[in-house]
Short mmCIF file of C-alpha atoms and ligand atoms in Angstrom, two decimals:
data_model
loop_
_atom_site.label_atom_id
_atom_site.label_comp_id
_atom_site.label_asym_id
_atom_site.label_seq_id
_atom_site.Cartn_x
_atom_site.Cartn_y
_atom_site.Cartn_z
CA MET A 3 -92.57 -284.27 110.95
CA ALA A 4 -90.20 -284.13 113.46
CA ARG A 5 -89.37 -280.55 115.28
CA ILE A 6 -85.62 -279.99 115.85
CA LEU A 7 -84.52 -276.96 117.09
CA LEU A 8 -80.69 -275.56 116.10
CA SER A 9 -78.62 -273.16 117.96
CA ASN A 10 -75.05 -272.59 118.40
CA ASP A 11 -73.09 -270.18 120.24
CA ASP A 12 -70.77 -268.96 117.78
CA GLY A 13 -73.66 -266.69 116.09
CA ILE A 14 -75.95 -266.84 113.26
CA GLU A 15 -72.61 -266.35 111.19
CA GLY A 16 -70.88 -269.13 112.25
CA PRO A 17 -70.19 -271.34 109.34
CA GLY A 18 -71.06 -275.01 111.70
CA LEU A 19 -74.46 -273.26 111.79
CA VAL A 20 -75.04 -274.29 107.79
CA ALA A 21 -73.31 -277.61 108.19
CA LEU A 22 -75.87 -278.23 111.15
CA ALA A 23 -78.46 -277.43 109.42
CA GLU A 24 -77.34 -278.96 106.04
CA ALA A 25 -76.44 -282.50 107.77
CA LEU A 26 -80.35 -282.70 109.59
CA ALA A 27 -82.14 -281.00 106.90
CA GLY A 28 -83.87 -284.40 105.85
CA LEU A 29 -84.78 -285.42 109.40
CA GLY A 30 -87.34 -282.96 110.39
CA GLU A 31 -88.94 -279.35 110.31
CA LEU A 32 -85.73 -277.08 111.57
CA ARG A 33 -86.03 -274.55 113.44
CA ILE A 34 -83.32 -272.65 113.88
CA VAL A 35 -82.70 -269.94 116.99
CA ALA A 36 -78.98 -268.26 117.62
CA PRO A 37 -76.97 -265.61 119.19
CA ASP A 38 -76.76 -262.05 116.59
CA ARG A 39 -72.89 -262.86 117.44
CA ASP A 40 -70.41 -265.02 118.98
CA ARG A 41 -70.67 -265.47 122.34
CA SER A 42 -68.26 -268.77 122.45
CA ALA A 43 -67.61 -269.68 126.38
CA THR A 44 -70.72 -268.17 127.20
CA SER A 45 -71.37 -271.52 129.53
CA HIS A 46 -74.99 -271.25 130.87
CA ALA A 47 -75.70 -268.02 131.51
CA ILE A 48 -78.87 -266.06 130.80
CA THR A 49 -79.89 -263.01 130.12
CA VAL A 50 -82.34 -261.06 132.89
CA ARG A 51 -81.31 -257.55 133.29
CA ASP A 52 -81.81 -256.62 130.05
CA SER A 53 -84.21 -257.39 127.48
CA LEU A 54 -83.68 -259.82 124.28
CA ARG A 55 -83.83 -258.75 120.98
CA VAL A 56 -85.11 -260.96 118.77
CA GLU A 57 -85.11 -260.58 115.03
CA PRO A 58 -86.57 -263.08 112.02
CA VAL A 59 -83.17 -263.84 109.55
CA ASN A 60 -82.84 -266.21 106.33
CA LEU A 61 -79.59 -268.36 106.74
CA ASN A 62 -77.54 -268.75 103.63
CA GLY A 63 -80.76 -268.26 102.03
CA ARG A 64 -82.28 -271.13 102.80
CA TRP A 65 -83.88 -271.33 105.82
CA LYS A 66 -85.87 -269.23 108.26
CA ALA A 67 -83.86 -268.09 111.61
CA HIS A 68 -84.31 -265.76 114.08
CA THR A 69 -81.33 -264.02 115.78
CA VAL A 70 -81.60 -263.22 119.55
CA SER A 71 -79.03 -260.29 121.41
CA GLY A 72 -78.37 -263.20 123.95
CA THR A 73 -76.76 -266.07 125.04
CA PRO A 74 -77.03 -269.67 123.45
CA ALA A 75 -79.32 -270.41 126.57
CA ASP A 76 -81.24 -267.22 126.14
CA CYS A 77 -81.82 -269.24 122.52
CA VAL A 78 -82.80 -272.35 123.39
CA LYS A 79 -85.17 -270.93 126.20
CA LEU A 80 -86.91 -268.75 123.35
CA GLY A 81 -86.80 -271.46 121.01
CA VAL A 82 -88.50 -273.74 123.34
CA LEU A 83 -90.82 -272.03 125.22
CA GLU A 84 -91.82 -269.00 123.15
CA LEU A 85 -91.30 -268.50 119.56
CA TYR A 86 -93.36 -271.10 117.96
CA PRO A 87 -96.43 -272.52 118.54
CA ASP A 88 -95.37 -275.77 120.26
CA PRO A 89 -92.32 -276.72 121.63
CA PRO A 90 -89.36 -278.95 119.92
CA ASP A 91 -88.59 -282.81 119.89
CA LEU A 92 -85.03 -282.10 119.85
CA VAL A 93 -82.34 -279.40 120.32
CA VAL A 94 -79.00 -279.69 118.84
CA THR A 95 -76.10 -276.99 119.00
CA GLY A 96 -72.98 -276.75 116.97
CA ILE A 97 -71.06 -277.59 115.05
CA ASN A 98 -68.64 -275.23 117.00
CA PRO A 99 -65.24 -275.11 115.52
CA GLY A 100 -63.00 -276.04 117.58
CA ALA A 101 -62.80 -279.36 120.38
CA ASN A 102 -65.53 -278.91 124.08
CA LEU A 103 -63.81 -282.31 125.80
CA GLY A 104 -63.53 -282.95 129.02
CA ILE A 105 -63.41 -279.46 131.50
CA ASP A 106 -64.54 -277.69 128.22
CA VAL A 107 -68.11 -279.04 128.81
CA PHE A 108 -67.67 -276.43 132.18
CA TYR A 109 -67.19 -273.39 129.98
CA SER A 110 -68.87 -274.00 126.62
CA GLY A 111 -71.73 -272.35 125.36
CA THR A 112 -72.29 -274.95 122.25
CA VAL A 113 -73.07 -277.42 125.37
CA ALA A 114 -74.66 -275.06 127.91
CA GLY A 115 -77.18 -274.44 125.21
CA ALA A 116 -78.25 -278.30 124.61
CA ALA A 117 -77.94 -278.38 128.39
CA GLU A 118 -80.51 -275.67 129.07
CA ALA A 119 -82.74 -277.80 126.40
CA ALA A 120 -82.33 -281.36 129.05
CA LEU A 121 -82.93 -278.81 132.21
CA LEU A 122 -86.48 -278.04 129.75
CA GLY A 123 -87.12 -281.78 130.02
CA ILE A 124 -86.06 -282.21 125.71
CA PRO A 125 -83.53 -284.51 124.62
CA ALA A 126 -80.57 -283.00 123.18
CA VAL A 127 -77.20 -283.63 121.37
CA ALA A 128 -73.92 -280.73 121.57
CA VAL A 129 -72.13 -281.05 118.20
CA SER A 130 -68.18 -279.63 118.30
CA SER A 131 -65.60 -280.44 115.88
CA ILE A 132 -61.93 -280.94 116.24
CA THR A 133 -61.00 -278.94 113.02
CA ASP A 134 -58.93 -275.93 111.92
CA LYS A 135 -60.69 -272.50 113.25
CA GLN A 136 -59.89 -270.58 110.23
CA ALA A 137 -60.08 -273.06 107.57
CA PRO A 138 -62.85 -275.75 109.12
CA ARG A 139 -63.94 -278.91 108.05
CA PHE A 140 -67.23 -280.44 109.31
CA GLY A 141 -67.62 -283.38 107.69
CA PRO A 142 -67.35 -286.24 109.82
CA ALA A 143 -69.27 -283.94 112.89
CA MET A 144 -71.88 -283.81 110.42
CA ALA A 145 -72.27 -287.11 109.45
CA ALA A 146 -72.37 -288.04 113.46
CA ALA A 147 -74.70 -284.99 114.00
CA GLN A 148 -76.93 -286.87 111.36
CA ALA A 149 -76.55 -290.77 113.01
CA VAL A 150 -76.83 -289.59 116.22
CA VAL A 151 -80.43 -287.79 115.52
CA ARG A 152 -81.35 -290.26 113.90
CA TRP A 153 -81.16 -292.33 117.06
CA MET A 154 -82.43 -290.50 119.65
CA LEU A 155 -85.29 -289.81 117.28
CA GLY A 156 -86.10 -293.50 116.49
CA ARG A 157 -86.38 -294.42 120.48
CA LYS A 158 -88.46 -294.36 123.23
CA ALA A 159 -86.73 -292.27 125.59
CA SER A 160 -87.53 -292.59 129.44
CA ARG A 161 -85.84 -289.13 130.38
CA PRO A 162 -84.29 -286.96 128.23
CA ILE A 163 -81.14 -287.74 127.07
CA LEU A 164 -78.10 -285.11 126.58
CA LEU A 165 -75.05 -286.09 124.86
CA ASN A 166 -71.79 -284.07 124.09
CA VAL A 167 -70.46 -285.28 120.31
CA ASN A 168 -66.97 -284.02 120.05
CA ALA A 169 -65.42 -285.28 116.06
CA PRO A 170 -61.89 -285.17 114.66
CA ASP A 171 -62.09 -283.66 111.36
CA GLU A 172 -61.15 -287.11 109.79
CA LEU A 173 -62.13 -290.72 110.76
CA ARG A 174 -59.32 -292.77 111.83
CA ARG A 175 -62.00 -295.93 110.52
CA PRO A 176 -65.21 -294.47 109.17
CA ALA A 177 -66.82 -297.85 109.74
CA GLU A 178 -66.25 -298.07 113.31
CA ALA A 179 -66.47 -294.35 113.61
CA LEU A 180 -68.09 -293.56 117.24
CA ARG A 181 -67.39 -294.51 120.86
CA TRP A 182 -69.10 -293.81 124.00
CA THR A 183 -67.04 -291.97 126.27
CA ARG A 184 -66.69 -290.11 129.45
CA VAL A 185 -65.19 -286.61 130.14
CA ALA A 186 -62.08 -286.48 130.89
CA LEU A 187 -62.08 -284.96 133.89
CA ASN A 188 -58.00 -284.43 133.68
CA ARG A 189 -58.36 -282.15 130.46
CA ARG A 190 -56.68 -279.00 131.93
CA TYR A 191 -55.18 -276.19 130.44
CA ARG A 192 -51.90 -274.77 131.43
CA ASP A 193 -53.66 -271.01 131.63
CA ALA A 194 -51.44 -267.96 131.76
CA PHE A 195 -52.04 -263.71 131.26
CA GLU A 196 -50.04 -261.42 128.71
CA PRO A 197 -50.20 -258.39 128.64
CA ALA A 198 -52.75 -256.74 126.11
CA GLY A 199 -52.18 -253.51 124.35
CA ALA A 200 -53.22 -250.57 127.08
CA ASP A 201 -51.69 -250.68 130.58
CA GLY A 202 -53.96 -252.84 132.80
CA HIS A 203 -55.37 -255.18 130.13
CA PHE A 204 -54.47 -259.22 130.49
CA ARG A 205 -55.27 -262.11 127.71
CA LEU A 206 -55.93 -264.97 128.26
CA VAL A 207 -53.15 -267.35 126.51
CA GLY A 208 -52.24 -270.94 127.36
CA ASP A 209 -53.15 -274.26 125.77
CA ALA A 210 -54.79 -277.77 126.77
CA ASP A 211 -52.39 -279.98 129.16
CA HIS A 212 -52.93 -282.80 126.63
CA GLY A 213 -52.36 -285.64 129.21
CA ASP A 214 -55.74 -286.36 129.53
CA ARG A 215 -55.21 -287.85 125.73
CA GLU A 216 -53.89 -291.04 127.53
CA ASP A 217 -56.85 -293.03 128.37
CA PRO A 218 -58.86 -294.29 124.90
CA ALA A 219 -61.97 -294.34 127.19
CA THR A 220 -62.38 -290.81 127.79
CA ASP A 221 -63.88 -287.69 125.28
CA ALA A 222 -60.32 -286.73 124.65
CA GLY A 223 -58.75 -289.70 124.43
CA ALA A 224 -61.22 -291.15 121.49
CA VAL A 225 -60.84 -288.41 119.51
CA HIS A 226 -57.28 -288.27 119.75
CA ARG A 227 -57.43 -291.61 118.57
CA GLY A 228 -59.61 -290.35 115.13
CA TYR A 229 -62.95 -291.52 116.65
CA VAL A 230 -66.17 -289.51 117.20
CA SER A 231 -66.97 -289.27 120.86
CA VAL A 232 -70.26 -289.38 122.20
CA THR A 233 -70.68 -288.75 126.72
CA PRO A 234 -73.63 -288.78 128.04
CA ILE A 235 -74.51 -285.68 130.37
CA GLN A 236 -75.37 -285.70 133.60
CA PHE A 237 -76.18 -282.65 135.65
CA ASP A 238 -75.69 -284.53 139.53
CA LEU A 239 -72.08 -282.57 140.83
CA THR A 240 -72.75 -283.84 143.87
CA ASP A 241 -69.66 -285.12 145.48
CA TYR A 242 -70.65 -288.39 146.83
CA GLU A 243 -67.57 -289.19 148.38
CA GLY A 244 -67.03 -285.86 150.01
CA LEU A 245 -70.73 -286.04 151.78
CA VAL A 246 -69.82 -289.69 153.18
CA ARG A 247 -66.47 -288.47 154.42
CA TRP A 248 -67.01 -285.53 155.76
CA GLY A 249 -70.94 -285.34 156.14
CA GLY A 250 -70.24 -286.23 159.96
CA GLU A 251 -67.79 -283.49 160.61
CA LEU A 252 -69.78 -280.35 161.52
CA GLY A 253 -72.07 -281.49 163.58
CA ALA A 254 -75.41 -283.45 162.79
CA PRO A 255 -77.68 -281.78 162.85
CA PHE A 256 -75.06 -278.80 161.81
CA ARG A 257 -75.40 -275.66 164.56
CA VAL A 258 -75.80 -272.07 163.67
CA ASP A 259 -77.21 -270.33 167.20
CA ALA A 260 -73.67 -268.84 168.01
CA VAL A 261 -74.20 -267.04 164.49
CA ALA A 262 -77.57 -266.22 165.28
CA ASP A 263 -77.49 -264.94 168.74
CA ARG A 264 -74.86 -262.50 167.59
CA GLU A 265 -77.18 -261.05 164.32
CA ALA A 266 -80.02 -260.99 167.19
CA ALA A 267 -77.44 -258.75 169.09
CA SER A 268 -76.40 -256.68 166.48
MN1 LIG B 329 -67.70 -271.75 119.86
#
C-alpha cells in the first residue's frame, strides 16, 4: 500500500486538509503532519533556533495525525525523516483555500511543503483551490488531487516530480478538465500598505494584477478559463541568459586582489 504524507500551510484546523484526506483515503496509507496553526505565506522557512513541539492528534475523528509548532517545510521534514519508520512514497500538501498561481509559488507554504519533499527526493504535489475563503468549495480540487496522485503512484519516476495543482471551484468542462501549464511570471500584485490601528503599524493590502490571465498556457490563464492547472516546478533559478550576457564582464577570472590587500592591511 502506498504511503502518502499529507501536510498543509493552513494548520490542522484548515478545512482543506480534511478534504484532501477524504480525496486520497482510498489510494494509500495516509500520514498527516500539519502546523499547529495557520502558517500561510511562510514560504520555505524552517525552524532552526527553537525546538519543534510535535503532538499526536485526531483529525476529524477519523485520521491519526501530528501537529508541529513549525512551518510546512518543518512538518514535511519531520514526516519524512523522523515520525514514521520509513519515508513516504509521495507527499501532498493542501488543499489551500486560495490560489497559488504565478509568483505565489515564491510565497506559498503549500507549494513549499511539497517542494521540501522534492528536495528530499520524494515526488510531491501541492493542491490549491480558487475559492471563497469563507465558504470554500473543494470538489474539483479533490478530484484533481485524486487523479494526479493516481497517475503519480502508477508511473515509474526517473526523478522526483514536483507539481503545483490549482483548481477552480467550478469546472467549465469536467470531461476535459486538466491543462498542463507554465508559471505565469507576469502575475504581479498591486501591493500597498495601509495604516493599521496603532501608530507605526501597517497592513499589506492590494490585489492581484490580472493581466496574467491573458495567456491560456499559464497556470493563471488555465484556471481563469475554468480548467485545473497542473504545473511541473523545478528549482534551478539560474538566469542563463544573464550568465551568457554578463559572464565575461567582470574579468575572468574575477579579480579580488584589491579587497584582499585592504583586509590584510587593516
Ligand atoms: Mn494557506
